[in-house]
PDB file of C-alpha atoms in Angstrom:
ATOM      1  CA  MET S   1      10.178  31.370 -69.759  1.00 54.00           C
ATOM      2  CA  LYS S   2       6.933  29.406 -69.498  1.00 52.00           C
ATOM      3  CA  GLN S   3       9.210  26.265 -68.659  1.00 55.00           C
ATOM      4  CA  THR S   4      11.606  28.350 -66.785  1.00 56.00           C
ATOM      5  CA  LEU S   5       8.125  29.473 -64.270  1.00 55.00           C
ATOM      6  CA  GLN S   6       6.715  26.119 -64.231  1.00 58.00           C
ATOM      7  CA  LEU S   7       9.295  24.370 -62.578  1.00 55.00           C
ATOM      8  CA  THR S   8       9.836  27.033 -60.298  1.00 60.00           C
ATOM      9  CA  VAL S   9       6.572  27.120 -58.909  1.00 56.00           C
ATOM     10  CA  TRP S  10       6.950  22.548 -59.057  1.00 61.00           C
ATOM     11  CA  LEU S  11      10.159  23.000 -56.777  1.00 59.00           C
ATOM     12  CA  ILE S  12       8.480  26.045 -54.113  1.00 62.00           C
ATOM     13  CA  VAL S  13       5.340  22.983 -53.711  1.00 55.00           C
ATOM     14  CA  THR S  14       7.821  20.573 -53.563  1.00 60.00           C
ATOM     15  CA  LEU S  15       9.336  21.761 -50.095  1.00 57.00           C
ATOM     16  CA  PHE S  16       5.888  23.314 -48.964  1.00 58.00           C
ATOM     17  CA  LEU S  17       4.596  19.234 -48.328  1.00 56.00           C
ATOM     18  CA  LEU S  18       8.365  17.933 -47.639  1.00 54.00           C
ATOM     19  CA  SER S  19       7.662  21.194 -44.608  1.00 55.00           C
ATOM     20  CA  ALA S  20       4.293  19.853 -43.656  1.00 51.00           C
ATOM     21  CA  CYS S  21       5.470  16.593 -43.265  1.00 47.00           C
ATOM     22  CA  GLY S  22       8.931  17.007 -41.297  1.00 47.00           C
ATOM     23  CA  THR S  23       5.605  19.275 -39.110  1.00 43.00           C
ATOM     24  CA  VAL S  24       2.933  16.049 -38.379  1.00 36.00           C
ATOM     25  CA  SER S  25       5.977  13.748 -38.296  1.00 39.00           C
ATOM     26  CA  SER S  26       7.663  15.809 -35.279  1.00 39.00           C
ATOM     27  CA  ASN S  27       4.504  16.106 -33.366  1.00 39.00           C
ATOM     28  CA  GLN S  28       3.715  12.494 -34.037  1.00 33.00           C
ATOM     29  CA  SER S  29       7.278  11.595 -32.794  1.00 35.00           C
ATOM     30  CA  ALA S  30       6.426  14.276 -30.052  1.00 33.00           C
ATOM     31  CA  ASP S  31       2.655  12.585 -28.688  1.00 32.00           C
ATOM     32  CA  SER S  32       4.025   9.646 -28.527  1.00 30.00           C
ATOM     33  CA  SER S  33       7.277  10.449 -26.265  1.00 28.00           C
ATOM     34  CA  HIS S  34       4.611  12.541 -23.763  1.00 28.00           C
ATOM     35  CA  ALA S  35       2.206   9.189 -24.278  1.00 27.00           C
ATOM     36  CA  THR S  36       4.869   7.138 -22.031  1.00 26.00           C
ATOM     37  CA  THR S  37       6.097   9.229 -19.823  1.00 29.00           C
ATOM     38  CA  THR S  38       2.392  10.550 -18.654  1.00 30.00           C
ATOM     39  CA  SER S  39       0.665   7.084 -18.230  1.00 43.00           C
ATOM     40  CA  GLY S  40      -0.907   7.147 -15.399  1.00 53.00           C
ATOM     41  CA  THR S  41      -1.942   9.897 -12.279  1.00 65.00           C
ATOM     42  CA  THR S  42      -0.756  12.002  -9.687  1.00 78.00           C
ATOM     43  CA  ASP S  43      -3.748  12.756  -8.668  1.00 89.00           C
ATOM     44  CA  LYS S  44      -4.616  12.324  -4.347  1.00 96.00           C
ATOM     45  CA  VAL S  45      -7.829  11.812  -3.314  1.00 97.00           C
ATOM     46  CA  GLU S  46      -8.434  12.717   0.542  1.00 97.00           C
ATOM     47  CA  VAL S  47      -9.973   9.848   2.536  1.00 98.00           C
ATOM     48  CA  SER S  48     -11.326   9.998   6.723  1.00 97.00           C
ATOM     49  CA  LEU S  49      -9.193   7.235   8.066  1.00 97.00           C
ATOM     50  CA  ILE S  50     -12.009   4.496   9.970  1.00 97.00           C
ATOM     51  CA  ARG S  51      -8.670   2.101  12.021  1.00 97.00           C
ATOM     52  CA  ILE S  52      -5.240   1.155  11.621  1.00 96.00           C
ATOM     53  CA  VAL S  53      -4.472  -2.837  10.769  1.00 96.00           C
ATOM     54  CA  ASP S  54      -1.195  -2.910  11.526  1.00 96.00           C
ATOM     55  CA  GLY S  55       1.233  -1.135   9.698  1.00 97.00           C
ATOM     56  CA  ASP S  56       1.135  -1.404   6.118  1.00 98.00           C
ATOM     57  CA  THR S  57      -3.331  -1.610   6.429  1.00 97.00           C
ATOM     58  CA  ILE S  58      -5.838   0.949   7.363  1.00 98.00           C
ATOM     59  CA  LYS S  59      -9.301   0.988   7.541  1.00 98.00           C
ATOM     60  CA  VAL S  60     -10.326   4.278   5.581  1.00 98.00           C
ATOM     61  CA  ASN S  61     -13.417   5.863   3.860  1.00 98.00           C
ATOM     62  CA  TYR S  62     -13.181   6.016   1.225  1.00 97.00           C
ATOM     63  CA  ASN S  63     -16.257   7.607  -1.467  1.00 94.00           C
ATOM     64  CA  GLY S  64     -19.094   7.117   1.011  1.00 95.00           C
ATOM     65  CA  GLN S  65     -17.293   3.140   1.665  1.00 96.00           C
ATOM     66  CA  GLU S  66     -15.248   1.396   4.359  1.00 97.00           C
ATOM     67  CA  GLU S  67     -12.568   0.075   2.686  1.00 97.00           C
ATOM     68  CA  THR S  68      -9.281  -1.614   3.334  1.00 97.00           C
ATOM     69  CA  VAL S  69      -5.879  -0.154   1.976  1.00 98.00           C
ATOM     70  CA  ARG S  70      -3.304  -2.188   1.363  1.00 98.00           C
ATOM     71  CA  TYR S  71       0.304   0.035   0.832  1.00 98.00           C
ATOM     72  CA  LEU S  72       1.851  -0.484  -2.237  1.00 98.00           C
ATOM     73  CA  LEU S  73       5.836  -1.885  -2.728  1.00 98.00           C
ATOM     74  CA  ILE S  74       6.298  -2.130   0.778  1.00 98.00           C
ATOM     75  CA  ASP S  75       6.508  -5.038   3.568  1.00 97.00           C
ATOM     76  CA  THR S  76       5.939  -4.786   7.575  1.00 97.00           C
ATOM     77  CA  PRO S  77       6.592  -7.927  10.006  1.00 96.00           C
ATOM     78  CA  GLU S  78       3.290  -9.190  11.069  1.00 92.00           C
ATOM     79  CA  THR S  79       0.972  -8.579  14.172  1.00 89.00           C
ATOM     80  CA  LYS S  80      -2.287 -10.198  13.336  1.00 78.00           C
ATOM     81  CA  ALA S  81      -1.940 -12.603  10.586  1.00 70.00           C
ATOM     82  CA  PRO S  82      -3.743 -15.856  11.318  1.00 69.00           C
ATOM     83  CA  ASN S  83      -1.427 -17.989  12.601  1.00 67.00           C
ATOM     84  CA  LYS S  84       1.326 -16.396  12.778  1.00 72.00           C
ATOM     85  CA  CYS S  85       3.628 -14.741  15.510  1.00 84.00           C
ATOM     86  CA  VAL S  86       4.031 -11.181  16.246  1.00 89.00           C
ATOM     87  CA  GLN S  87       7.461 -10.622  14.505  1.00 92.00           C
ATOM     88  CA  PRO S  88      10.106  -8.104  16.245  1.00 94.00           C
ATOM     89  CA  TYR S  89       9.471  -4.533  14.720  1.00 95.00           C
ATOM     90  CA  GLY S  90       5.226  -5.018  14.034  1.00 95.00           C
ATOM     91  CA  LYS S  91       3.964  -2.835  16.646  1.00 95.00           C
ATOM     92  CA  ASN S  92       6.591  -0.308  16.607  1.00 96.00           C
ATOM     93  CA  ALA S  93       5.495  -0.777  12.596  1.00 97.00           C
ATOM     94  CA  SER S  94       1.648  -0.946  13.467  1.00 97.00           C
ATOM     95  CA  LYS S  95       2.556   2.676  16.046  1.00 97.00           C
ATOM     96  CA  ARG S  96       4.481   4.099  13.912  1.00 97.00           C
ATOM     97  CA  ASN S  97       1.763   3.834  10.755  1.00 98.00           C
ATOM     98  CA  GLU S  98      -1.313   4.880  13.134  1.00 97.00           C
ATOM     99  CA  GLU S  99       1.379   8.234  14.447  1.00 97.00           C
ATOM    100  CA  LEU S 100       1.705   9.281  10.634  1.00 97.00           C
ATOM    101  CA  VAL S 101      -1.645   8.949   9.148  1.00 97.00           C
ATOM    102  CA  GLU S 102      -3.888  10.229  11.613  1.00 94.00           C
ATOM    103  CA  ASN S 103      -2.005  13.624  11.862  1.00 83.00           C
ATOM    104  CA  GLY S 104      -2.908  15.929   9.831  1.00 88.00           C
ATOM    105  CA  LYS S 105      -5.020  15.213   5.874  1.00 96.00           C
ATOM    106  CA  LEU S 106      -5.674  10.867   5.091  1.00 98.00           C
ATOM    107  CA  GLU S 107      -4.463  11.098   0.596  1.00 98.00           C
ATOM    108  CA  LEU S 108      -4.388   7.788  -1.618  1.00 98.00           C
ATOM    109  CA  GLU S 109      -2.415   7.713  -4.626  1.00 98.00           C
ATOM    110  CA  PHE S 110      -3.612   5.546  -7.256  1.00 98.00           C
ATOM    111  CA  ASP S 111      -0.970   3.607  -9.631  1.00 98.00           C
ATOM    112  CA  VAL S 112      -1.302   3.060 -13.238  1.00 97.00           C
ATOM    113  CA  GLY S 113      -2.189  -0.718 -12.080  1.00 96.00           C
ATOM    114  CA  GLN S 114      -5.275  -2.647 -10.726  1.00 94.00           C
ATOM    115  CA  ARG S 115      -6.598  -0.740  -7.684  1.00 96.00           C
ATOM    116  CA  LYS S 116      -7.254  -3.368  -5.477  1.00 96.00           C
ATOM    117  CA  ASP S 117      -5.313  -7.283  -4.972  1.00 94.00           C
ATOM    118  CA  LYS S 118      -7.177 -10.506  -4.511  1.00 91.00           C
ATOM    119  CA  TYR S 119      -8.296 -10.405  -1.650  1.00 92.00           C
ATOM    120  CA  GLY S 120     -10.737  -7.130  -2.171  1.00 95.00           C
ATOM    121  CA  ARG S 121      -8.384  -3.803  -0.850  1.00 97.00           C
ATOM    122  CA  LEU S 122      -7.102  -0.692  -2.523  1.00 98.00           C
ATOM    123  CA  LEU S 123      -3.696  -0.133  -3.281  1.00 98.00           C
ATOM    124  CA  ALA S 124      -2.089   3.048  -2.972  1.00 98.00           C
ATOM    125  CA  TYR S 125       0.208   4.940  -1.499  1.00 98.00           C
ATOM    126  CA  VAL S 126      -1.012   6.773   1.511  1.00 98.00           C
ATOM    127  CA  TYR S 127       0.023  10.347   2.701  1.00 98.00           C
ATOM    128  CA  ALA S 128      -1.118  12.505   5.837  1.00 97.00           C
ATOM    129  CA  ASP S 129      -0.355  15.745   4.925  1.00 95.00           C
ATOM    130  CA  GLY S 130       0.930  15.551   2.349  1.00 95.00           C
ATOM    131  CA  GLN S 131       3.683  13.396   3.523  1.00 96.00           C
ATOM    132  CA  SER S 132       4.944   9.454   2.064  1.00 98.00           C
ATOM    133  CA  VAL S 133       3.157   6.950   5.068  1.00 98.00           C
ATOM    134  CA  GLN S 134       5.618   4.491   2.889  1.00 98.00           C
ATOM    135  CA  GLU S 135       8.927   6.438   2.535  1.00 98.00           C
ATOM    136  CA  THR S 136       8.705   7.969   6.658  1.00 98.00           C
ATOM    137  CA  LEU S 137       8.777   3.501   6.990  1.00 98.00           C
ATOM    138  CA  LEU S 138      11.331   2.497   4.342  1.00 98.00           C
ATOM    139  CA  LYS S 139      13.347   5.484   6.198  1.00 98.00           C
ATOM    140  CA  GLU S 140      12.634   4.726   9.581  1.00 98.00           C
ATOM    141  CA  GLY S 141      13.897   1.038   9.318  1.00 98.00           C
ATOM    142  CA  LEU S 142      10.080  -0.417  10.045  1.00 98.00           C
ATOM    143  CA  ALA S 143       9.246  -2.381   5.839  1.00 98.00           C
ATOM    144  CA  ARG S 144      10.746  -3.347   3.524  1.00 98.00           C
ATOM    145  CA  VAL S 145      10.450  -2.833   0.040  1.00 98.00           C
ATOM    146  CA  ALA S 146       8.443  -5.817  -1.357  1.00 97.00           C
ATOM    147  CA  TYR S 147       4.956  -7.261  -3.371  1.00 96.00           C
ATOM    148  CA  VAL S 148       7.137  -5.248  -6.468  1.00 96.00           C
ATOM    149  CA  TYR S 149       4.416  -5.617  -9.077  1.00 95.00           C
ATOM    150  CA  PRO S 150       4.343  -3.851 -12.176  1.00 96.00           C
ATOM    151  CA  PRO S 151       2.960  -1.425 -13.455  1.00 97.00           C
ATOM    152  CA  ASN S 152       2.583  -0.941 -10.119  1.00 97.00           C
ATOM    153  CA  THR S 153       6.120   1.145  -9.366  1.00 97.00           C
ATOM    154  CA  ARG S 154       6.003   4.184  -9.227  1.00 98.00           C
ATOM    155  CA  TYR S 155       8.327   5.347  -6.618  1.00 98.00           C
ATOM    156  CA  LEU S 156      10.248   2.413  -6.598  1.00 98.00           C
ATOM    157  CA  ASP S 157      13.512   3.845  -6.799  1.00 98.00           C
ATOM    158  CA  SER S 158      12.808   6.112  -4.303  1.00 98.00           C
ATOM    159  CA  TYR S 159      12.079   3.615  -1.717  1.00 98.00           C
ATOM    160  CA  GLU S 160      14.347   0.886  -1.936  1.00 98.00           C
ATOM    161  CA  ASP S 161      16.528   4.396  -1.621  1.00 98.00           C
ATOM    162  CA  ALA S 162      14.826   5.432   1.353  1.00 98.00           C
ATOM    163  CA  GLU S 163      15.673   1.449   1.977  1.00 98.00           C
ATOM    164  CA  ALA S 164      19.637   1.284   1.780  1.00 98.00           C
ATOM    165  CA  SER S 165      19.322   4.683   3.897  1.00 98.00           C
ATOM    166  CA  ALA S 166      17.520   2.507   6.831  1.00 98.00           C
ATOM    167  CA  ILE S 167      19.978  -0.624   5.768  1.00 98.00           C
ATOM    168  CA  ASP S 168      23.471   1.619   6.022  1.00 97.00           C
ATOM    169  CA  ALA S 169      21.930   2.888   9.756  1.00 97.00           C
ATOM    170  CA  HIS S 170      21.295  -0.847  10.707  1.00 96.00           C
ATOM    171  CA  LYS S 171      18.004   0.796  11.799  1.00 97.00           C
ATOM    172  CA  ALA S 172      15.498  -1.422  13.303  1.00 97.00           C
ATOM    173  CA  VAL S 173      14.546  -4.650  11.059  1.00 97.00           C
ATOM    174  CA  TRP S 174      17.889  -4.094   9.664  1.00 97.00           C
ATOM    175  CA  GLN S 175      19.936  -4.737  13.120  1.00 95.00           C
ATOM    176  CA  GLN S 176      20.183  -8.254  13.166  1.00 91.00           C
ATOM    177  CA  ASP S 177      21.269 -10.644   9.934  1.00 91.00           C
ATOM    178  CA  GLY S 178      18.863 -12.896   7.900  1.00 92.00           C
ATOM    179  CA  TYR S 179      15.296 -10.872   9.761  1.00 94.00           C
ATOM    180  CA  ALA S 180      14.887  -9.146   6.896  1.00 95.00           C
ATOM    181  CA  THR S 181      14.551 -11.032   3.723  1.00 93.00           C
ATOM    182  CA  ASP S 182      13.207 -11.115   0.131  1.00 92.00           C
ATOM    183  CA  LYS S 183      10.735 -12.948   1.591  1.00 88.00           C
ATOM    184  CA  GLY S 184       9.241 -11.693   4.600  1.00 92.00           C
ATOM    185  CA  PHE S 185      10.176 -11.199   7.859  1.00 93.00           C
ATOM    186  CA  THR S 186      11.772 -14.025  10.662  1.00 89.00           C
ATOM    187  CA  GLY S 187      11.520 -15.205  13.966  1.00 82.00           C
ATOM    188  CA  CYS S 188       9.063 -14.153  17.106  1.00 83.00           C
ATOM    189  CA  SER S 189       8.850 -11.629  19.359  1.00 72.00           C
ATOM    190  CA  LEU S 190      10.202 -12.605  22.598  1.00 58.00           C
ATOM    191  CA  GLU S 191       7.284 -10.929  24.217  1.00 51.00           C
ATOM    192  CA  LYS S 192       4.940 -12.543  21.893  1.00 42.00           C
ATOM    193  CA  ASN S 193       3.851 -15.250  24.371  1.00 36.00           C
ATOM    194  CA  ASP S 194       3.641 -12.467  27.608  1.00 35.00           C
ATOM    195  CA  ASP S 195       1.395  -9.617  25.290  1.00 39.00           C
ATOM    196  CA  VAL S 196      -1.013 -12.388  23.705  1.00 38.00           C
ATOM    197  CA  SER S 197      -1.580 -14.241  27.577  1.00 32.00           C
ATOM    198  CA  SER S 198      -2.004 -10.451  28.968  1.00 30.00           C
ATOM    199  CA  ASP S 199      -5.062 -10.143  26.347  1.00 33.00           C
ATOM    200  CA  VAL S 200      -6.178 -13.302  26.606  1.00 30.00           C
ATOM    201  CA  GLU S 201      -6.847 -13.571  30.321  1.00 31.00           C
ATOM    202  CA  THR S 202      -8.519  -9.638  30.863  1.00 28.00           C
ATOM    203  CA  GLU S 203     -11.283 -10.313  27.796  1.00 28.00           C
ATOM    204  CA  GLN S 204     -11.855 -14.082  29.519  1.00 31.00           C
ATOM    205  CA  SER S 205     -12.140 -12.943  32.510  1.00 32.00           C
ATOM    206  CA  ASP S 206     -15.714 -11.531  31.598  1.00 31.00           C
ATOM    207  CA  GLU S 207     -15.938 -15.027  29.065  1.00 33.00           C
ATOM    208  CA  SER S 208     -14.998 -18.038  28.720  1.00 35.00           C
ATOM    209  CA  ALA S 209     -17.119 -18.930  25.907  1.00 42.00           C
ATOM    210  CA  THR S 210     -14.694 -18.562  23.232  1.00 59.00           C
ATOM    211  CA  ASN S 211     -17.151 -20.394  20.309  1.00 74.00           C
ATOM    212  CA  PHE S 212     -19.313 -18.612  18.279  1.00 80.00           C
ATOM    213  CA  ALA S 213     -21.665 -20.329  16.176  1.00 82.00           C
ATOM    214  CA  ASN S 214     -21.629 -16.874  13.569  1.00 85.00           C
ATOM    215  CA  CYS S 215     -20.581 -12.807  13.499  1.00 85.00           C
ATOM    216  CA  THR S 216     -24.222 -13.038  15.406  1.00 83.00           C
ATOM    217  CA  ALA S 217     -23.708 -14.718  18.316  1.00 80.00           C
ATOM    218  CA  LEU S 218     -19.710 -13.323  18.807  1.00 73.00           C
ATOM    219  CA  ARG S 219     -20.956  -9.658  18.195  1.00 74.00           C
ATOM    220  CA  GLU S 220     -23.425 -10.009  21.131  1.00 72.00           C
ATOM    221  CA  THR S 221     -19.832 -10.245  23.330  1.00 75.00           C
ATOM    222  CA  TYR S 222     -17.766  -8.729  21.685  1.00 71.00           C
ATOM    223  CA  PRO S 223     -19.397  -6.168  20.194  1.00 69.00           C
ATOM    224  CA  GLU S 224     -16.565  -3.796  17.816  1.00 68.00           C
ATOM    225  CA  GLY S 225     -15.406  -7.844  16.591  1.00 76.00           C
ATOM    226  CA  VAL S 226     -11.928  -9.731  17.352  1.00 71.00           C
ATOM    227  CA  PRO S 227      -8.205  -9.668  16.018  1.00 71.00           C
ATOM    228  CA  SER S 228      -6.869 -12.749  14.773  1.00 66.00           C
ATOM    229  CA  THR S 229      -5.176 -13.391  18.216  1.00 60.00           C
ATOM    230  CA  HIS S 230      -8.099 -13.720  19.907  1.00 69.00           C
ATOM    231  CA  PRO S 231      -8.822 -16.317  20.909  1.00 69.00           C
ATOM    232  CA  ALA S 232     -12.967 -16.730  19.751  1.00 74.00           C
ATOM    233  CA  TYR S 233     -11.377 -15.282  16.241  1.00 75.00           C
ATOM    234  CA  GLN S 234     -11.971 -17.582  13.204  1.00 82.00           C
ATOM    235  CA  GLN S 235     -10.475 -17.054   9.198  1.00 79.00           C
ATOM    236  CA  LYS S 236     -14.493 -17.560   8.052  1.00 83.00           C
ATOM    237  CA  PHE S 237     -15.835 -14.951  10.126  1.00 84.00           C
ATOM    238  CA  ASP S 238     -12.807 -11.966   8.547  1.00 83.00           C
ATOM    239  CA  ARG S 239     -14.394 -12.285   4.677  1.00 81.00           C
ATOM    240  CA  ASP S 240     -12.524  -9.332   3.935  1.00 80.00           C
ATOM    241  CA  LYS S 241      -9.313 -10.618   5.198  1.00 77.00           C
ATOM    242  CA  ASP S 242      -8.138  -7.730   7.820  1.00 74.00           C
ATOM    243  CA  ASN S 243      -6.960  -9.900  10.391  1.00 72.00           C
ATOM    244  CA  TYR S 244      -9.929  -8.704  12.036  1.00 76.00           C
ATOM    245  CA  ALA S 245     -13.090 -10.544  12.469  1.00 81.00           C
ATOM    246  CA  CYS S 246     -16.954  -9.838  12.801  1.00 84.00           C
ATOM    247  CA  GLU S 247     -15.865  -5.471  12.810  1.00 75.00           C
TER     248      GLU S 247
END
C-alpha cells in the first residue's frame, strides 16, 4: 500500500513538471515569434515643412532643428543635382510633392535601420494628412522604387505594387520604354535650356557677378542662397548636399 502511494505521488509530480516545462517552452516560442515580427516601430512623429528640395527630398523642422529628409525606397527624376540636367517629369514630381506635403499634417515614420544617410539626411516614410507621399508618387508614375537597403524595407511590397500599377497604365515616367531603369532615369528634358536660361537672365539682370569667395559674399546678392541650377552655385558652398547653396 505504501509503495502504491509513493508511486502515485511520483507520477503526479512527474506530470506536473512535464506540464510546467511545456508551458515555458510554449511561452518562449511565442515570445521568439513575437520578436521576429514586431521589430521596429510604426509610430509617426509630426514635423513642420520648411520647403521642398525636389520630388523626393524636403526640409523640415524636426525636434527644433532644420533637417533634410530623403524619402525611403523611391527615386524621382532630377531637377537640381549638380552637373546633371533637368530630367523629364522632374519638375512634375517636385510640384506634386509640394502639393502633397503642404496638404495638412506632415509626419515622418522611421524604419528599423539607420535613420540618416552618408550626407546626414534623415531617411523616412513621409505622410501628409495620413496619406503616404511615397506611395502616391509611385502610383502616379512620378517615381520609381529604388535605393533598397535592408532592413529599411517595411513598405517595399506595397510600393512595388504601386509602381507596377503605374507601369501597367504607362503613366508619366513609364510612358517611354527605357527612360526609367534600375540605375535611374535617362535623358534630359527638351525644355531644360529654355527654362534655365530664362531664370538665369532674370537673376543676372540685377547682378552680373556669379563667382563669390564665400557664402557671406553670396548672400549679399542672394540672401536666400541659390539652387544648383543657378550660375552662382558652387558645390563647396552646399555643405548639407541638398543642391541648394548658402541657404
